[in-house]
Structure formats: C-alpha cells, structure tokens
mmCIF file of C-alpha atoms in Angstrom:
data_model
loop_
_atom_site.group_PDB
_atom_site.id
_atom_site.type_symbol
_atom_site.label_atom_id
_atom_site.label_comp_id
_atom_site.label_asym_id
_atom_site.label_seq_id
_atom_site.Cartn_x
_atom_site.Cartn_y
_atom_site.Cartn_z
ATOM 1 C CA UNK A 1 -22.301 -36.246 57.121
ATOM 2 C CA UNK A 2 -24.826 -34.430 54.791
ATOM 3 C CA UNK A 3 -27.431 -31.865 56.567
ATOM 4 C CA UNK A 4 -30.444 -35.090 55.660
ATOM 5 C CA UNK A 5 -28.521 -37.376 57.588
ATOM 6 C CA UNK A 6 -27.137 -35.238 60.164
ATOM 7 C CA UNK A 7 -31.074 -33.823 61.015
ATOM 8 C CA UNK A 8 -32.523 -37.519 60.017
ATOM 9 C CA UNK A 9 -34.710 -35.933 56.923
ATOM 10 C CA UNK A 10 -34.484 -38.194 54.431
ATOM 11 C CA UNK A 11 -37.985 -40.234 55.139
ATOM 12 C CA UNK A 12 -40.731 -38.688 57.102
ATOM 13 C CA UNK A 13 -41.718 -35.598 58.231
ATOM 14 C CA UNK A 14 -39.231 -32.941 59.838
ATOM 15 C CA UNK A 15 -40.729 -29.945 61.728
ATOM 16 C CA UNK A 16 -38.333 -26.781 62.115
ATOM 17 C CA UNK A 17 -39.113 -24.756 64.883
ATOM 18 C CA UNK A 18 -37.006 -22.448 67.106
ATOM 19 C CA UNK A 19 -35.178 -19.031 65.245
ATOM 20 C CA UNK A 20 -31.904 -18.334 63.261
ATOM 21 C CA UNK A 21 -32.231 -20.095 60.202
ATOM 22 C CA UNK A 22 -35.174 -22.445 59.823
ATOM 23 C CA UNK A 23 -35.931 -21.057 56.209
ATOM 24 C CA UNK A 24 -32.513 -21.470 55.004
ATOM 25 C CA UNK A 25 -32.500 -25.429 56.755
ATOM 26 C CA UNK A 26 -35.485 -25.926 54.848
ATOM 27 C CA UNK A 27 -34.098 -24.775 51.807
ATOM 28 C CA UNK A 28 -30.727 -26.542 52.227
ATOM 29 C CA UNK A 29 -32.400 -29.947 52.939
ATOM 30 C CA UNK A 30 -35.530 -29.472 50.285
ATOM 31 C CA UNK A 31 -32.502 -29.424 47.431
ATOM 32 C CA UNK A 32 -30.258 -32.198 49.254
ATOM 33 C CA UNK A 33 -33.469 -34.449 48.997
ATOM 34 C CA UNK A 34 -34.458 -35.890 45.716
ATOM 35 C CA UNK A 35 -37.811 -35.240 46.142
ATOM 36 C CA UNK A 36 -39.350 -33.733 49.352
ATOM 37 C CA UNK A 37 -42.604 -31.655 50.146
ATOM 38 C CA UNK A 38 -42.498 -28.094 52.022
ATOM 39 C CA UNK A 39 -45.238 -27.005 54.151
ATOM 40 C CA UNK A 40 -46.325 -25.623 56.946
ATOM 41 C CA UNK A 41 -48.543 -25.308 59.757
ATOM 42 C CA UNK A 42 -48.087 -21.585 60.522
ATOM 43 C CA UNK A 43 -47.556 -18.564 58.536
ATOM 44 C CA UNK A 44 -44.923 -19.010 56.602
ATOM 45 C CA UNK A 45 -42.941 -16.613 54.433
ATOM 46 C CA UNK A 46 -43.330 -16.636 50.658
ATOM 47 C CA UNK A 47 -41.000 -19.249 49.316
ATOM 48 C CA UNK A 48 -41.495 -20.071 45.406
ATOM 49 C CA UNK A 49 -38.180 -19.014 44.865
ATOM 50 C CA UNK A 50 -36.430 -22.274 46.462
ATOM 51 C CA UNK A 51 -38.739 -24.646 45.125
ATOM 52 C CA UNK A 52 -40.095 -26.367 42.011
ATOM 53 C CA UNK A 53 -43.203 -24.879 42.618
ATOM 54 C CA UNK A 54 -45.992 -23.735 45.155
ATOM 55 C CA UNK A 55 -49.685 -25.223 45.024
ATOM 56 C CA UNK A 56 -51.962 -22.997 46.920
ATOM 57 C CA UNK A 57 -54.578 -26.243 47.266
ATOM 58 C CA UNK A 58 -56.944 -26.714 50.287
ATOM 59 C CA UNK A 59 -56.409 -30.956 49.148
ATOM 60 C CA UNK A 60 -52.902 -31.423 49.331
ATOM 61 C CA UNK A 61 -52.686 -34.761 49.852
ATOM 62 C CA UNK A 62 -54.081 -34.829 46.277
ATOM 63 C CA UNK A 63 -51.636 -32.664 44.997
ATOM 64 C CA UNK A 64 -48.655 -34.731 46.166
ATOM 65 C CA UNK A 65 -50.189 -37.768 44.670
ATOM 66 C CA UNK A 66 -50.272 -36.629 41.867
ATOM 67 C CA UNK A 67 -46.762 -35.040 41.713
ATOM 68 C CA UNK A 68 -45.482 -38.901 42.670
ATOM 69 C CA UNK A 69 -47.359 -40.312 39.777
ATOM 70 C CA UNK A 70 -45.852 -37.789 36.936
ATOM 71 C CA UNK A 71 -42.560 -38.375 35.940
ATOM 72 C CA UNK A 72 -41.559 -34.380 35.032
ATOM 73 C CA UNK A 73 -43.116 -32.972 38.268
ATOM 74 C CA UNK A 74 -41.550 -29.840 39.939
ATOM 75 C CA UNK A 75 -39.640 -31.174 43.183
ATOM 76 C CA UNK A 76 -39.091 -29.903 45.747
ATOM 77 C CA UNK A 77 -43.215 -29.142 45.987
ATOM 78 C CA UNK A 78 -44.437 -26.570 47.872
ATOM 79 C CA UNK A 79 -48.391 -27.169 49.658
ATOM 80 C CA UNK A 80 -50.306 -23.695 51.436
ATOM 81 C CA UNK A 81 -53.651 -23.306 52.070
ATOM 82 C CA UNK A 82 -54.246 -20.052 51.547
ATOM 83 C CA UNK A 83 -51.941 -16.878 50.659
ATOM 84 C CA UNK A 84 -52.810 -14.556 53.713
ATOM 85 C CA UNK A 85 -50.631 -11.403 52.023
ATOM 86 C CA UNK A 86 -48.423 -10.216 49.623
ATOM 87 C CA UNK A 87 -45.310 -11.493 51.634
ATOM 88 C CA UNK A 88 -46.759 -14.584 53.363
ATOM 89 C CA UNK A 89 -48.835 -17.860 52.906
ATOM 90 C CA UNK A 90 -50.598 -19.328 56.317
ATOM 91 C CA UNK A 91 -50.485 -22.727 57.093
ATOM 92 C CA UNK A 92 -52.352 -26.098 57.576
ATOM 93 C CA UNK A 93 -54.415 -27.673 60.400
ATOM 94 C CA UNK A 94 -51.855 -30.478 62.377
ATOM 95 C CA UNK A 95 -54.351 -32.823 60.842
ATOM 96 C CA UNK A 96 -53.635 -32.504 57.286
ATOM 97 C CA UNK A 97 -49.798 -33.041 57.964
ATOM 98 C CA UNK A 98 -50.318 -36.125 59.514
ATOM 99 C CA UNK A 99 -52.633 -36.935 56.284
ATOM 100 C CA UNK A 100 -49.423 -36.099 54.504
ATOM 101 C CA UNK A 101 -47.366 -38.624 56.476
ATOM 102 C CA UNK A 102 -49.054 -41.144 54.878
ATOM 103 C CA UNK A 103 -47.252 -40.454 51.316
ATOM 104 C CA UNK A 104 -43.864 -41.563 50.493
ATOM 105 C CA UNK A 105 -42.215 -38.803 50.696
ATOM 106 C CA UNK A 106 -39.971 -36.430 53.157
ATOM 107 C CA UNK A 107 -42.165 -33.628 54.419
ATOM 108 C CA UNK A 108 -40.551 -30.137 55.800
ATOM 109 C CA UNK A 109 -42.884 -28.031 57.438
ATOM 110 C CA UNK A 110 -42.419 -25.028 59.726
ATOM 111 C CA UNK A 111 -43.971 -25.398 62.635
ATOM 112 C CA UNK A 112 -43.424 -21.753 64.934
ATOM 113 C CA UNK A 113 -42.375 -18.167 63.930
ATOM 114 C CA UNK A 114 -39.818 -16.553 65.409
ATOM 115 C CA UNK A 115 -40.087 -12.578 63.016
ATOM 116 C CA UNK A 116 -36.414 -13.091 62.450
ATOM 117 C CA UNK A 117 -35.137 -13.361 65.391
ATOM 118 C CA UNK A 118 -31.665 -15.307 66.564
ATOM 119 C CA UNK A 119 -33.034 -17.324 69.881
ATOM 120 C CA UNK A 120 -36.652 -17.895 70.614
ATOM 121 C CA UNK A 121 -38.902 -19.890 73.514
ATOM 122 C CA UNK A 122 -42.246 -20.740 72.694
ATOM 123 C CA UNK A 123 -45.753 -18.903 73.859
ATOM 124 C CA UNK A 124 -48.530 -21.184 74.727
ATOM 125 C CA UNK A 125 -50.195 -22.428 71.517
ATOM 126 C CA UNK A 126 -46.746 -23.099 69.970
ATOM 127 C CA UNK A 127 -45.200 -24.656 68.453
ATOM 128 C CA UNK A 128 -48.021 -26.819 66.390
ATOM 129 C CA UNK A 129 -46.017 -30.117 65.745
ATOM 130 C CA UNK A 130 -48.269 -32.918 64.016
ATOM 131 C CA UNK A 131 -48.608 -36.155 65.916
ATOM 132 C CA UNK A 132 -47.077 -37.783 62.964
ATOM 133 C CA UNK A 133 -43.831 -36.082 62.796
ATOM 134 C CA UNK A 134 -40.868 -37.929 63.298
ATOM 135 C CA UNK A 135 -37.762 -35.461 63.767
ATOM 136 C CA UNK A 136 -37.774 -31.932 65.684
ATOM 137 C CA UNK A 137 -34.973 -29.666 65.034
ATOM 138 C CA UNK A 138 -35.042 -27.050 67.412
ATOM 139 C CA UNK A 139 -32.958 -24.095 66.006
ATOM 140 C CA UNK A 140 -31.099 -21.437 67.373
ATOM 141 C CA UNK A 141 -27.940 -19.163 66.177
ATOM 142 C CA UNK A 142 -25.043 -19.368 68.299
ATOM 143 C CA UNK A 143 -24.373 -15.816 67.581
ATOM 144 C CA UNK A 144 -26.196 -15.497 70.919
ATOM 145 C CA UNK A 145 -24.048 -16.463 73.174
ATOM 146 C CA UNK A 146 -22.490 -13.317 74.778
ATOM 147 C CA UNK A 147 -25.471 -10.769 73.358
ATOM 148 C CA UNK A 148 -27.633 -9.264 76.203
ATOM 149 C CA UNK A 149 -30.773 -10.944 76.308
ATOM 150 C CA UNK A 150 -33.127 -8.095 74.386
ATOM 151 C CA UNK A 151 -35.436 -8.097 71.694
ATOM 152 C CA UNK A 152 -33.491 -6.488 69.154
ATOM 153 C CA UNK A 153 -32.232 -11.274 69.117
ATOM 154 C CA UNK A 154 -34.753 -12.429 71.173
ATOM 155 C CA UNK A 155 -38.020 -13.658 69.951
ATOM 156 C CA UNK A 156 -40.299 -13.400 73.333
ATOM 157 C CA UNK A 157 -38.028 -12.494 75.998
ATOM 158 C CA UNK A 158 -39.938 -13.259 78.674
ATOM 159 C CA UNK A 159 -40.492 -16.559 78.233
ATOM 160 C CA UNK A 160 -36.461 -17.078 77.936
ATOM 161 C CA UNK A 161 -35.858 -15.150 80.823
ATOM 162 C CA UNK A 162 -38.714 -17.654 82.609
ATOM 163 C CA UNK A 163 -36.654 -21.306 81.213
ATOM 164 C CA UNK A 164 -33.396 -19.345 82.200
ATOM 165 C CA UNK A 165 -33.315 -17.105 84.960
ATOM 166 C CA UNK A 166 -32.156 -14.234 83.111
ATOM 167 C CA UNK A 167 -33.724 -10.450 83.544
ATOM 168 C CA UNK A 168 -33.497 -8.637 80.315
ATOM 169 C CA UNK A 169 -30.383 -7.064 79.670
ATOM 170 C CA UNK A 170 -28.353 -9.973 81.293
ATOM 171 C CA UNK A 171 -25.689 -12.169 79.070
ATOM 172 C CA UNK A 172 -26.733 -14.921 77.268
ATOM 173 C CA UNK A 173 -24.478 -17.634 78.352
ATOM 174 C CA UNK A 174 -23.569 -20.889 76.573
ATOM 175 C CA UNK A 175 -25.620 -22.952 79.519
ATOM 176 C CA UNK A 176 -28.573 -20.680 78.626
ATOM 177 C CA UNK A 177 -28.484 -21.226 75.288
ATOM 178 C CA UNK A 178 -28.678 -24.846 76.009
ATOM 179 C CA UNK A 179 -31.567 -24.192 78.908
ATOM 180 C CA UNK A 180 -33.112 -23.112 76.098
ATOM 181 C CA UNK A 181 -32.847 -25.756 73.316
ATOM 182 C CA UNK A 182 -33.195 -28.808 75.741
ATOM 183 C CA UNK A 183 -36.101 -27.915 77.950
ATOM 184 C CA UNK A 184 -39.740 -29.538 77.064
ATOM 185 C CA UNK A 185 -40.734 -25.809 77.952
ATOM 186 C CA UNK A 186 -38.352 -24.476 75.053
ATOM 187 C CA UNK A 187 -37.045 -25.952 72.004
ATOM 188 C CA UNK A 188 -38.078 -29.695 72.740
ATOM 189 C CA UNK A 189 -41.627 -28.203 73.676
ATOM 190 C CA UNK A 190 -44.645 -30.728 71.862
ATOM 191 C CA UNK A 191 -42.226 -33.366 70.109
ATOM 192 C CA UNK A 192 -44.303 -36.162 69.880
ATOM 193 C CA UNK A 193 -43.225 -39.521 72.405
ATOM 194 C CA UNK A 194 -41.976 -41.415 69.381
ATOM 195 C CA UNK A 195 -40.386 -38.463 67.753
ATOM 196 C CA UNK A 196 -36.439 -37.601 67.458
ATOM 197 C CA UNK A 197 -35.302 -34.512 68.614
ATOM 198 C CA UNK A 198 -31.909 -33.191 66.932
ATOM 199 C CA UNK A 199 -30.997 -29.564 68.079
ATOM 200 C CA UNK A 200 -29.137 -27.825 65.255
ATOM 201 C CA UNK A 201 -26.869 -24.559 66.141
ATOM 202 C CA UNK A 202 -26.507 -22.447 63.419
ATOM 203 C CA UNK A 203 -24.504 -19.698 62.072
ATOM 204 C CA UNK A 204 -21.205 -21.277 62.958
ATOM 205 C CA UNK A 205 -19.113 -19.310 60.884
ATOM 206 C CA UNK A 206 -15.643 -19.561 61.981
ATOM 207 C CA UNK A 207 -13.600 -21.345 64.809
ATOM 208 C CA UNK A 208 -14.649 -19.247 67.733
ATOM 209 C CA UNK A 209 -17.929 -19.842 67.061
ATOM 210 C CA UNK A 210 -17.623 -23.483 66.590
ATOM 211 C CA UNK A 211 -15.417 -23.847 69.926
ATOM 212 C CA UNK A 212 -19.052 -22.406 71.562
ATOM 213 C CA UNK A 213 -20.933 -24.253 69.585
ATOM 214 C CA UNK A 214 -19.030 -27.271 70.741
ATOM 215 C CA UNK A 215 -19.616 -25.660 74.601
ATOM 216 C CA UNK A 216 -23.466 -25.134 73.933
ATOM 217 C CA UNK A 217 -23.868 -29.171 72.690
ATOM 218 C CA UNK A 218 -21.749 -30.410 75.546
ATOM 219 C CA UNK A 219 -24.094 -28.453 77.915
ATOM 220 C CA UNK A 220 -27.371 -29.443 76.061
ATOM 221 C CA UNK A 221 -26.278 -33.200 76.379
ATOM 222 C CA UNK A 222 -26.213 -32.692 79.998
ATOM 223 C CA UNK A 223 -29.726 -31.313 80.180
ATOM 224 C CA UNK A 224 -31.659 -33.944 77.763
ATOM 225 C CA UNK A 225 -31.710 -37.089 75.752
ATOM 226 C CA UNK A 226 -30.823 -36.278 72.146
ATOM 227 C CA UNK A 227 -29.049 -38.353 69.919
ATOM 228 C CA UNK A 228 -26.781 -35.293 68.542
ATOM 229 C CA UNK A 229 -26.110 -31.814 68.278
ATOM 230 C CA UNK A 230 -25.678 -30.178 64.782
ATOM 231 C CA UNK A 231 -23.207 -27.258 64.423
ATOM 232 C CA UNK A 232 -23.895 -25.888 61.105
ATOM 233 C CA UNK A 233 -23.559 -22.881 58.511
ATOM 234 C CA UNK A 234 -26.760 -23.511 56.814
ATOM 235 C CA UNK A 235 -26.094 -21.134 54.262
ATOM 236 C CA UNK A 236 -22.412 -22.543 52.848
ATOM 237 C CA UNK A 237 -21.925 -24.925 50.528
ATOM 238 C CA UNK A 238 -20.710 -27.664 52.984
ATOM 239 C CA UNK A 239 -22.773 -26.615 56.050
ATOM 240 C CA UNK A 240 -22.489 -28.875 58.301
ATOM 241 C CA UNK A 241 -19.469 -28.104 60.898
ATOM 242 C CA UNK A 242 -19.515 -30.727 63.493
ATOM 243 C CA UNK A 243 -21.914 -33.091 65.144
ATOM 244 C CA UNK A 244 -21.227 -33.818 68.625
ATOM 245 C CA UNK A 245 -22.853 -37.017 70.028
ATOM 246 C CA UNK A 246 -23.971 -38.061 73.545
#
C-alpha cells in the first residue's frame, strides 16, 4: 500500500495535524499524487522547495482553476494568503478550504503547529479543520515512547499530561501515546462527523520501533473507531511500514 491509499488522499481534502512529520507527509503524498493542491489554514513553514510552485493569492479558488485548465501547469500547487515572514506563510480562513473542496482535486492542508516537536495535544482554538475535509491524520513520532514527557518532545505539555495522567517528567508509555492520538480531546479533536480519521505513527525506523509501533496501534484500536493505523518512515523511499487494521 502507497502512503495515498494508506492515509485515503487521493480525492478530497486531507488535513495533517498532530507533530513529527506532517511537512514531510505532505511532501511525500503532494509527489505520490498526480496533481494535488497544498495549503493551509495556519502558519505554515515556507515550502516552494517541494512543490511546482507557490501562489501567494487572496482568490485561490481562481488560481486552481486555472492551473486545471492549462495543460503545462506546475503541480503539486501551492495556495497562501499572505507571507507573514521571511521563514513562514500564514494560512486561510476554514471557509476558503471548503471553497476549495469544490474543485477536482486532492487538497493537503496543515491544519495545527506543533514548533517541531515529536508528540503534541491541542490548545483550545486548534486544530482549525474545514467542515469539508474528508480524512484527518493525526501524527505523532513513535520515538516517544519511553522519553520523559518534557518540552524539549512535547508540544504543550500540559495539555498531554491533562488526556494522560502524566506529571512532567513521567515516561511516555505506548498506552499514552495512544491516549493521545485517539481521544476527541487530542489527535481526533474537530474531525468533522462524516470525516475519516487515520492515525499515522511516524519515524519507524527499524524493527524495535515498528514492534511499538505495532503496540501503540493495537492500543489506539482499543480506545476509538479508526479504520487503520499507519506505521511509516515518511522520509524513505518506501515509507510505509505496516498498517494494522481494526
């Protein structure tokens, strides 16, 4: 299975959100897709570099039409608003990505921050999923599991510590990691009732990892209803390790 059909990306839009490797899964499924649009609708880090090219347009939705009328256009096509710095672009308003969902074509968008972080739970005003999405990957590395919960990995330890039980300090276990990535408080916080939610472990770089990973999916499955959990290495050539199924 390819990372578009293991995350169900090929149609649609698919919001990222969580930490440990959301630009790098947006980068490996923009290039898998024939043609796909990458957005936003938070700051987002600058990203020409992995796409055709980068319209900073206040009317997307005119932009993309017109890239899926020309036959040389620069796929994958990157839509901002606005270039807040030298290092970042922000993002849109929810309602322009579900004007985007209209088009006929898959749309990637980042949907939280996480300031590079390996394992993040959301604050209050994130993370801002359109209505219109249809697949939520919630991310996180499983490079976690047996690191003291701390904010040298952590992206807002507090709220993990609230979802888990945790005090700072304490081990992240496998079953926390997958408190974390199943709870409508943490990584499954704001997907939309007729959305899919596919958690995706990353940074599964060799068999010990995996065997965790493996631990961490069984464990998820036990706290929520997802189709599948995605053990990848999103930045390897074949990157998708397993995908364990309910």
């Amino acid at each position: 299975m390819n990372p578009v059909q293991a995350l169900d990306a090929a149609e649609g839009t698919t919001c990222v959100v969580g930490a440990g490797g959301k630009k790098t899964t947006m980068a490996t499924l923009a290039h898998e897709l024939d043609r796909a649009v990458v957005t936003a609708t938070v700051r987002i880090p600058i990203f020409d570099d992995w796409v055709g090219r980068v319209a900073v347009t206040e009317t997307p939705g005119a932009v993309v039409d017109e890239a899926l009328a020309a036959t040389d256009a620069d796929w994958p096509l990157g839509v901002v608003p606005e270039r807040e710095r030298e290092d970042r672009y922000y993002g849109y308003e929810l309602s322009v990505l579900d004007d985007l969902a209209a088009r006929d074509v898959p749309i990637l968008a980042k949907a939280d921050g996480a300031r590079m972080r390996r394992l993040k739970a959301p604050s209050t005003d994130e993370p801002r999923v359109p209505s219109s999405a249809d697949t939520v990957v919630p991310i996180a590395s499983v490079h976690v599991v047996g690191e003291p919960l701390s904010d040298d990995l952590v992206h807002r330890v507090d709220e993990v510590s609230a979802l888990t039980g945790l005090d700072p300090g304490d081990e992240i276990s496998a079953a926390d990691l997958a408190t974390v990535l199943a709870s409508e408080e943490g990584g499954r916080k704001s997907v939309p009732p007729d959305a899919t939610s596919i958690p995706l472990l990353n940074m599964v770089d060799d068999d010990a990892l995996a065997a965790t990973a493996r631990e961490v999916a069984a464990e998820i499955h036990d706290r929520a209803d997802v189709p599948r959990v995605v053990l990848a290495e999103m930045r390897a050539d074949d990157p998708i390790v397993d995908v364990v199924r309910n």
